[in-house]
PDB file of C-alpha atoms in Angstrom:
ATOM      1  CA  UNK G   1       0.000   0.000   0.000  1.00  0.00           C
ATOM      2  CA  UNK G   2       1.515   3.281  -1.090  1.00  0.00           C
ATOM      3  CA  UNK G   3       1.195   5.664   1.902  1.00  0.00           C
ATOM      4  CA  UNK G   4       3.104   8.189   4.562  1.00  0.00           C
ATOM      5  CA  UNK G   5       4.642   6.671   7.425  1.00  0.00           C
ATOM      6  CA  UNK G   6       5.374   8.316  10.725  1.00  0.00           C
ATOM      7  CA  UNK G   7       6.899   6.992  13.959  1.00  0.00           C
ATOM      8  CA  UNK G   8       7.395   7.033  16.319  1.00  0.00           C
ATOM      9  CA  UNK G   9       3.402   7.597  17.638  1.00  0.00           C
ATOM     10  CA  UNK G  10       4.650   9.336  20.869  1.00  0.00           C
ATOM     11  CA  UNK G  11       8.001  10.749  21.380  1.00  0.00           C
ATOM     12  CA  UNK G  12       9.161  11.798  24.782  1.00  0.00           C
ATOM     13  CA  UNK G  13      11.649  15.081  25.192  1.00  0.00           C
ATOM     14  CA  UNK G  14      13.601  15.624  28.463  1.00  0.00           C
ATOM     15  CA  UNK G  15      15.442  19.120  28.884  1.00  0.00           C
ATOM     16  CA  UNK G  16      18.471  20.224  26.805  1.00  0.00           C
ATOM     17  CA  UNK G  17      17.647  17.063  24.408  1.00  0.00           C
ATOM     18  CA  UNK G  18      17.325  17.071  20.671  1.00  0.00           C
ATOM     19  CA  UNK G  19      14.916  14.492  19.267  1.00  0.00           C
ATOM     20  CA  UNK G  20      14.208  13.318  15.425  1.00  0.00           C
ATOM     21  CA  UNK G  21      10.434  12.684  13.876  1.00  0.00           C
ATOM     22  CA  UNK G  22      10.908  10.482  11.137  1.00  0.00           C
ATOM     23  CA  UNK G  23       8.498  10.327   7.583  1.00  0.00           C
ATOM     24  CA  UNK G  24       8.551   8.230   4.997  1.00  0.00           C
ATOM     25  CA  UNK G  25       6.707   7.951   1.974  1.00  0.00           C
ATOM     26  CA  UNK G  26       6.516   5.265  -0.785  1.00  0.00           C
ATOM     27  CA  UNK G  27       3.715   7.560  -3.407  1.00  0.00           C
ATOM     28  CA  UNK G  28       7.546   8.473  -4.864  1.00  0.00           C
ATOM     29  CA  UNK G  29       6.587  12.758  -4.312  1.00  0.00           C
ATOM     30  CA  UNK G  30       9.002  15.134  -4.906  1.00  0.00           C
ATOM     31  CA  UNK G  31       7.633  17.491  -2.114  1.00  0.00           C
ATOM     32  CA  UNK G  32       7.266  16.994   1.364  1.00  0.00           C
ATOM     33  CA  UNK G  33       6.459  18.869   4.514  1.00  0.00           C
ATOM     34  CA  UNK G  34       6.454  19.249   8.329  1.00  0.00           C
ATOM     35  CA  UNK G  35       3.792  21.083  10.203  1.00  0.00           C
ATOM     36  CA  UNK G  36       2.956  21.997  13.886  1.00  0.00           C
ATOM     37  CA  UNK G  37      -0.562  21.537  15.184  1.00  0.00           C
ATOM     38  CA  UNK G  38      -1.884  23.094  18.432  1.00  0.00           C
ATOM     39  CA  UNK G  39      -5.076  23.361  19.875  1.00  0.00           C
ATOM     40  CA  UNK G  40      -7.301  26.465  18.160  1.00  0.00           C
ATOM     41  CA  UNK G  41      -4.229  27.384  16.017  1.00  0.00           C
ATOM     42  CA  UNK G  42      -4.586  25.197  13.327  1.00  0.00           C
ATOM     43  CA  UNK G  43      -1.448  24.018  10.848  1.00  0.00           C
ATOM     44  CA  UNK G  44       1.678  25.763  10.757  1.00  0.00           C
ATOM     45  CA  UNK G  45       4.793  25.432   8.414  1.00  0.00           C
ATOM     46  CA  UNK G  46       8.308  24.532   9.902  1.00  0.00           C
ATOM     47  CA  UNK G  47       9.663  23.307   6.429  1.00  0.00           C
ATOM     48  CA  UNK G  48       9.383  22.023   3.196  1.00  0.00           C
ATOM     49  CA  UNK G  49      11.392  20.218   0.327  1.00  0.00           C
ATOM     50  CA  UNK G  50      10.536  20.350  -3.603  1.00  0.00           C
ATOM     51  CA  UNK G  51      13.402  18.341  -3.857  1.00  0.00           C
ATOM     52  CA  UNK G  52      15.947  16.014  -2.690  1.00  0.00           C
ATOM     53  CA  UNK G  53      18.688  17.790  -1.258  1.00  0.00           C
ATOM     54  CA  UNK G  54      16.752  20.982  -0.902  1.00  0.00           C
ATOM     55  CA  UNK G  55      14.731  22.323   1.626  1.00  0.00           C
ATOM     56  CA  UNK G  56      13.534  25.609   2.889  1.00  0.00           C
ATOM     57  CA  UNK G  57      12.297  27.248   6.259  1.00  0.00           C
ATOM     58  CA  UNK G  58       8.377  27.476   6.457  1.00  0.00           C
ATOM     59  CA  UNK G  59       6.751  30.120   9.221  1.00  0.00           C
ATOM     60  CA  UNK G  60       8.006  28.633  12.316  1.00  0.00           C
ATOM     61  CA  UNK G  61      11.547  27.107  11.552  1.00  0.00           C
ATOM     62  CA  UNK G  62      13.258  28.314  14.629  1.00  0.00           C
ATOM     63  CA  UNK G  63      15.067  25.694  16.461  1.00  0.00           C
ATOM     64  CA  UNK G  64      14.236  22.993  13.793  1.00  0.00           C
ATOM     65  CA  UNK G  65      16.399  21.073  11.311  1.00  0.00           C
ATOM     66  CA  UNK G  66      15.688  18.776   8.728  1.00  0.00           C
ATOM     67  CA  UNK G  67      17.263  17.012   5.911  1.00  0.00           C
ATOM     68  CA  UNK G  68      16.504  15.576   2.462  1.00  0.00           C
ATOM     69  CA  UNK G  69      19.416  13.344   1.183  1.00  0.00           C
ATOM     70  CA  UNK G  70      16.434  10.877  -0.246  1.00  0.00           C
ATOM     71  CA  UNK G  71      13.295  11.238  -2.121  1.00  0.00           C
ATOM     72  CA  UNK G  72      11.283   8.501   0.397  1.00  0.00           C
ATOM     73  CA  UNK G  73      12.546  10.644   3.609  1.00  0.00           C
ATOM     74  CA  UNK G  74      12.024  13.806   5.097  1.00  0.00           C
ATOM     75  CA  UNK G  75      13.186  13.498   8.926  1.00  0.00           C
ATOM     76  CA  UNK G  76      12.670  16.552  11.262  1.00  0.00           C
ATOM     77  CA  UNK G  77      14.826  17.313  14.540  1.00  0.00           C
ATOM     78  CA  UNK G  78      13.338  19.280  17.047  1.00  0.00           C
ATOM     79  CA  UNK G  79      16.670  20.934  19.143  1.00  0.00           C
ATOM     80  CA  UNK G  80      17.100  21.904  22.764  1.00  0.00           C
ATOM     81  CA  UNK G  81      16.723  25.560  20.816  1.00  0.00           C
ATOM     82  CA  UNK G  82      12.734  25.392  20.602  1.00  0.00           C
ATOM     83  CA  UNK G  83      12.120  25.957  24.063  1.00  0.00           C
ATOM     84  CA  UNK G  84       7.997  24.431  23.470  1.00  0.00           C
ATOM     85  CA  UNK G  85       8.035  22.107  21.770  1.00  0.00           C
ATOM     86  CA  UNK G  86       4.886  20.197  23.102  1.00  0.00           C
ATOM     87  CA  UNK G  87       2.822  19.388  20.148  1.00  0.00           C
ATOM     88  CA  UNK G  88       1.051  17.567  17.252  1.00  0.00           C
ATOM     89  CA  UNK G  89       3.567  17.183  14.152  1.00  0.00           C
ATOM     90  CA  UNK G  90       2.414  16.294  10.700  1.00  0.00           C
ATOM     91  CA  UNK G  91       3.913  15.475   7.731  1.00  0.00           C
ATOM     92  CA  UNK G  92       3.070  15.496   4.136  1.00  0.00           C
ATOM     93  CA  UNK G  93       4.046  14.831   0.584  1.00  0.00           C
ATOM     94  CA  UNK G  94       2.247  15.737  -2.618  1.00  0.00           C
ATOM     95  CA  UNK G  95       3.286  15.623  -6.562  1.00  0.00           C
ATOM     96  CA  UNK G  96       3.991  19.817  -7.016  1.00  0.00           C
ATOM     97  CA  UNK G  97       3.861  22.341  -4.177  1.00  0.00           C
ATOM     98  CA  UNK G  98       0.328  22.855  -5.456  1.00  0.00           C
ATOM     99  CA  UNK G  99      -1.376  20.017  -5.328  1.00  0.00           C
ATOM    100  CA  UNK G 100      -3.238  17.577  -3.093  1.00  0.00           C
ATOM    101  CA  UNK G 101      -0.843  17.163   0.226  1.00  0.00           C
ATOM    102  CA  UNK G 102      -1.401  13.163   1.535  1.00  0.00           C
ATOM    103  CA  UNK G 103      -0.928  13.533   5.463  1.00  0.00           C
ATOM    104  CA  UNK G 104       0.815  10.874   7.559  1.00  0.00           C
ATOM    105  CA  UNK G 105      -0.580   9.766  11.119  1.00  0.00           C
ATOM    106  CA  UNK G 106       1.349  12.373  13.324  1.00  0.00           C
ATOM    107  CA  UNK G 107       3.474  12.336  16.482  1.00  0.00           C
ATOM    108  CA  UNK G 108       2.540  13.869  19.550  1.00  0.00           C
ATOM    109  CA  UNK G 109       5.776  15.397  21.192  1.00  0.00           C
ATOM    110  CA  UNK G 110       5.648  15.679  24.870  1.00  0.00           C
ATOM    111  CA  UNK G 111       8.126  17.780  27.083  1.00  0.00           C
ATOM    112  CA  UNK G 112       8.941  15.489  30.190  1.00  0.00           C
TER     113      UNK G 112
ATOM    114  CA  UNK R   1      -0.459  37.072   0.877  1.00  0.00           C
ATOM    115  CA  UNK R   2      -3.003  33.919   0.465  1.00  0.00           C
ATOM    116  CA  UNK R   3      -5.277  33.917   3.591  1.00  0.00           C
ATOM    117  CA  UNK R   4      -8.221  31.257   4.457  1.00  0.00           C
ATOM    118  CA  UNK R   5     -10.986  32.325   6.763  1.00  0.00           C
ATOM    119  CA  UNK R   6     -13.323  29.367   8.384  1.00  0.00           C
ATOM    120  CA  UNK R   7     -15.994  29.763  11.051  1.00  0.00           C
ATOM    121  CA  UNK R   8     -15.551  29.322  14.316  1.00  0.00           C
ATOM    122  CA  UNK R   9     -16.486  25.952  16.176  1.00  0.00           C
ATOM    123  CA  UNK R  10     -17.765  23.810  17.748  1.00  0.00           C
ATOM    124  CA  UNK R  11     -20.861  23.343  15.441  1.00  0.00           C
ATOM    125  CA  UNK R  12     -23.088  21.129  17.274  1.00  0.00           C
ATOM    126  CA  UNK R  13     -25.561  19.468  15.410  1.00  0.00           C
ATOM    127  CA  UNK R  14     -28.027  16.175  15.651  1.00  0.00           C
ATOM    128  CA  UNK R  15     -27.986  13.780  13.674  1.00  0.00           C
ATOM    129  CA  UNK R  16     -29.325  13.879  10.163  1.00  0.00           C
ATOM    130  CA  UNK R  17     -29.338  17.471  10.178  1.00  0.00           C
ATOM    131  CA  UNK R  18     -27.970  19.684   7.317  1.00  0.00           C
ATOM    132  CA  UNK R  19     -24.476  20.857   7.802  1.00  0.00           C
ATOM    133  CA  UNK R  20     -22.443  24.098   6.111  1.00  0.00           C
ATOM    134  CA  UNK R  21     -19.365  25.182   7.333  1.00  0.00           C
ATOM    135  CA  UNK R  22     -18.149  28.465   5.673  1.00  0.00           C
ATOM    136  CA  UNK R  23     -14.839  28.963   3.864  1.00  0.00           C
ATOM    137  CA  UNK R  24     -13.645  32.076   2.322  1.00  0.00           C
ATOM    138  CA  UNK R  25      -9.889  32.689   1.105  1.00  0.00           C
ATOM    139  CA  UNK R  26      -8.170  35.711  -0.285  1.00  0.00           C
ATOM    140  CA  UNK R  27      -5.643  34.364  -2.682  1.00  0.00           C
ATOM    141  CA  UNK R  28      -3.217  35.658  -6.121  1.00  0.00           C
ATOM    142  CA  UNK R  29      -4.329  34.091  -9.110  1.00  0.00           C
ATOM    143  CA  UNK R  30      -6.456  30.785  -9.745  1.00  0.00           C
ATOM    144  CA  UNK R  31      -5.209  28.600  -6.605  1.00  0.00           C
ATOM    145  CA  UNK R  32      -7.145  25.336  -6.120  1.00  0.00           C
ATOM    146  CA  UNK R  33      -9.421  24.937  -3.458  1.00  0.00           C
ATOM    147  CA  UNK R  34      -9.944  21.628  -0.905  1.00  0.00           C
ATOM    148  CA  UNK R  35     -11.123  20.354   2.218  1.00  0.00           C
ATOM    149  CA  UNK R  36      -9.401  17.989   4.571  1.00  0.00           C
ATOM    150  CA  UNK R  37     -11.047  16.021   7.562  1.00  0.00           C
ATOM    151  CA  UNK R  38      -8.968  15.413  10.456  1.00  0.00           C
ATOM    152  CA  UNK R  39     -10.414  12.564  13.024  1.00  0.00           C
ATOM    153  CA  UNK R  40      -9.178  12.340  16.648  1.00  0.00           C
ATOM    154  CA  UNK R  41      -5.234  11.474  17.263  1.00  0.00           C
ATOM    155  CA  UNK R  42      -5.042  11.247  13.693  1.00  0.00           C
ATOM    156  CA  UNK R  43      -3.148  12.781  10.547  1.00  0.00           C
ATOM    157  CA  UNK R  44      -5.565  15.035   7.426  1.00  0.00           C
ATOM    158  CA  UNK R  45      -7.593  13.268   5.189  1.00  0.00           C
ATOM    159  CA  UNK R  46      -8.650  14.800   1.638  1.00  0.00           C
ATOM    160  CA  UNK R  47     -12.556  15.004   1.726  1.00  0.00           C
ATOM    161  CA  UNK R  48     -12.674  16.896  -1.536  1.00  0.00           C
ATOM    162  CA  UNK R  49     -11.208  19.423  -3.928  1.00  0.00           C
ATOM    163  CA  UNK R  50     -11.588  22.055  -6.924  1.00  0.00           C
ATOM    164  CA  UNK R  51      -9.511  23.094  -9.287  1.00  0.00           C
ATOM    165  CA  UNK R  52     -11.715  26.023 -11.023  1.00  0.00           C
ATOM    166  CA  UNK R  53     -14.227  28.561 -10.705  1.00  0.00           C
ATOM    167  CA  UNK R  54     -18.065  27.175 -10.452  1.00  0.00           C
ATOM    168  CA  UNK R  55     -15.917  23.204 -10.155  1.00  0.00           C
ATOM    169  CA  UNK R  56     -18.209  20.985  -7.219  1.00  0.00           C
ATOM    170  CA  UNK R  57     -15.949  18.954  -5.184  1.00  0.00           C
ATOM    171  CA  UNK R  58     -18.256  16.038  -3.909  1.00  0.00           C
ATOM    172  CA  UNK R  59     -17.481  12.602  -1.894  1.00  0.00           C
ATOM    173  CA  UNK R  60     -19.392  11.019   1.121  1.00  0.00           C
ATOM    174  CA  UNK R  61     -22.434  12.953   0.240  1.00  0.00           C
ATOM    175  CA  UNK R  62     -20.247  16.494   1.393  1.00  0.00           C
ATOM    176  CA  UNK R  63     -20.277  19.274  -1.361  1.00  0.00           C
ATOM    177  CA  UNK R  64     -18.547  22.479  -1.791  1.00  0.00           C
ATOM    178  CA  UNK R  65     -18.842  24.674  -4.977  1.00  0.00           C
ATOM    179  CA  UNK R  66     -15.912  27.320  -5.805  1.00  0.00           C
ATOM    180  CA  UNK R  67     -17.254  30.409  -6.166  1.00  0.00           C
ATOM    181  CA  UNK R  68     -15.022  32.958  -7.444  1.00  0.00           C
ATOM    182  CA  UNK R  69     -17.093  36.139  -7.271  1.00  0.00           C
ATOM    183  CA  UNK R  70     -17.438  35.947  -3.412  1.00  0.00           C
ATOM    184  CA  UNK R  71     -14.461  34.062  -2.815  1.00  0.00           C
ATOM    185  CA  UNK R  72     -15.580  31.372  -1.277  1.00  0.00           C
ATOM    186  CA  UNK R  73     -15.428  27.475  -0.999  1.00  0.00           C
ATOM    187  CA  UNK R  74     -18.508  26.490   1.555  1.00  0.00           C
ATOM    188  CA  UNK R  75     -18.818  23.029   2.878  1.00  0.00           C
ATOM    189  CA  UNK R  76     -22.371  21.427   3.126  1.00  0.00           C
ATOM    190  CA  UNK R  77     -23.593  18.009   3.715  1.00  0.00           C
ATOM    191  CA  UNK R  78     -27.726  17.602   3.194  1.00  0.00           C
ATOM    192  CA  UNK R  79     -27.772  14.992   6.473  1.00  0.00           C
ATOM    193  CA  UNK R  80     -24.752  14.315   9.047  1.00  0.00           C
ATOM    194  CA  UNK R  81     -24.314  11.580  11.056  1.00  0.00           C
ATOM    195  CA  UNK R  82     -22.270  10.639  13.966  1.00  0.00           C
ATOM    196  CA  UNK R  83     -19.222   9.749  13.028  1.00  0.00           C
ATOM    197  CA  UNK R  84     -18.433  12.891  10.723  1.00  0.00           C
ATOM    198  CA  UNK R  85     -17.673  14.193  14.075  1.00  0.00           C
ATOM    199  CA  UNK R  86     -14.213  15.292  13.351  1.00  0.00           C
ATOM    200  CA  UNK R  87     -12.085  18.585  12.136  1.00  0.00           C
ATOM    201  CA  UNK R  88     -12.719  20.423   9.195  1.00  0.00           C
ATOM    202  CA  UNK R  89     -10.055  22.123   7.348  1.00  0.00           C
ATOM    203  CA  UNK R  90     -10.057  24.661   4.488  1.00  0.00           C
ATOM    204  CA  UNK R  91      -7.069  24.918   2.615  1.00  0.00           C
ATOM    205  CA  UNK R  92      -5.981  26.765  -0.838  1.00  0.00           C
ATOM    206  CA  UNK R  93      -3.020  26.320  -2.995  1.00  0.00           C
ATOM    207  CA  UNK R  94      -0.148  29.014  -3.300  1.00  0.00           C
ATOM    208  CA  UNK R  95       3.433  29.292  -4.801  1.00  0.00           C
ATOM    209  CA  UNK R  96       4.889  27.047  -2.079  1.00  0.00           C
ATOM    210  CA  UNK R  97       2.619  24.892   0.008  1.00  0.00           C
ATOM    211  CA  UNK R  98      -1.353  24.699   0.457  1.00  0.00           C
ATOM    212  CA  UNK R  99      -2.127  27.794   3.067  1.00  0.00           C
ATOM    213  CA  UNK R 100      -5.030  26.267   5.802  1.00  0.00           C
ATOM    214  CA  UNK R 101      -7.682  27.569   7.807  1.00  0.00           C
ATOM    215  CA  UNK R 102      -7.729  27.227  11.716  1.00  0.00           C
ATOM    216  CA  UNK R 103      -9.877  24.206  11.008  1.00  0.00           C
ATOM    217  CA  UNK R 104     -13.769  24.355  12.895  1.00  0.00           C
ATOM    218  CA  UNK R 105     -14.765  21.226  14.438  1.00  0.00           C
ATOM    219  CA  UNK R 106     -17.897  19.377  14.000  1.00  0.00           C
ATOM    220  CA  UNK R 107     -19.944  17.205  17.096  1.00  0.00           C
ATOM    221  CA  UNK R 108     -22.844  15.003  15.883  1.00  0.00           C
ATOM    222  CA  UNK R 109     -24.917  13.815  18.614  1.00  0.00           C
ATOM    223  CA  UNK R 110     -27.457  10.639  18.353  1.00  0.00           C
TER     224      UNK R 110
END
């Protein structure tokens, strides 16, 4: 089944620790995506790719990284930097930048 | 810059009732228009899109019709039920990404 994998489900943080969300997808997309989801504030951008190797800072990209050194993976690290980092994170992939985005399952972040 | 506006939640409703949830977008160009439906603990689903003005998007019996001369993209179903209890998000394409609304959450009760 072609899809968008996410794991892990729940990811725990302790202080001063950087931690990595991983996505995959097998629907072979050039572009993929990580947002933020909070309650009442909808989806926010941290980044995006078009294309392997490529990436670029969406609207909250302060104190995350990611990297794209393959077209199937997109992995996000959230560093010791973003100081809340409690949240819902999403990825997605679609064909073109504008076109239909397929969502993965999420993972919830929690600050311990 | 591309904006999307939805209405506030919660809309409570009972079942079998007739749902719309507004949508309206300020946007450069011709972007394409879509809906996504996000359950509990769970990622966005596409419900339905358009690609034009006066295009219906339809599936599971929801409909929205992109109307260019009021910009807008209104969701409507003619009879909920239960479990399309979920999130409903309004989303238009733009150079980059697809910009979203705040999402407005539905509750169906028996």
């Amino acid at each position: 089944d072609g899809g968008i994998t996410q794991s892990p489900k729940y990811l725990f943080r302790k202080e001063g620790q950087n931690v990595t969300l991983s996505c995959e997808q097998n629907l072979n997309h050039d572009a993929m995506y990580w947002y933020r989801q909070d309650p009442g504030q909808g989806l926010r951008l941290i980044y995006y790719s078009q294309i392997v190797n490529d990436f670029q800072k969406g609207d909250i990209a302060e104190g995350y990284s990611v990297s794209r050194e393959k077209k199937e993976s997109f992995p996000l690290t959230v560093t010791s930097a973003q100081k809340n980092p409690t949240a819902f994170y999403l990825c997605a992939s679609s064909t073109t930048e504008q076109e239909t985005q397929y969502f993965g399952p999420g993972t919830r972040l929690l600050v311990l | 810059g591309n904006s999307v506006t939805q209405m506030e939640g919660p809309v409570t409703l009972s079942e079998e009732a007739f749902l719309t949830i507004n949508c309206t977008y300020t946007a450069t160009g011709y972007p394409s228009l879509f809906w996504y439906v996000q359950y509990p603990g769970e990622g966005l689903q596409l419900l339905l899109k358009a690609t034009k003005a006066d295009d219906k998007g339809s599936n599971k019996g929801f409909e929205a019709t992109y109307r260019k001369e009021t910009t807008s993209f209104h969701l409507e179903k003619g009879s909920v039920q239960v479990s399309d209890s979920a999130v409903y998000f309004c989303a238009l394409s733009g150079y980059s990404t697809l910009t979203f609304g705040k999402g407005t959450m539905l509750l169906v009760s028996p």
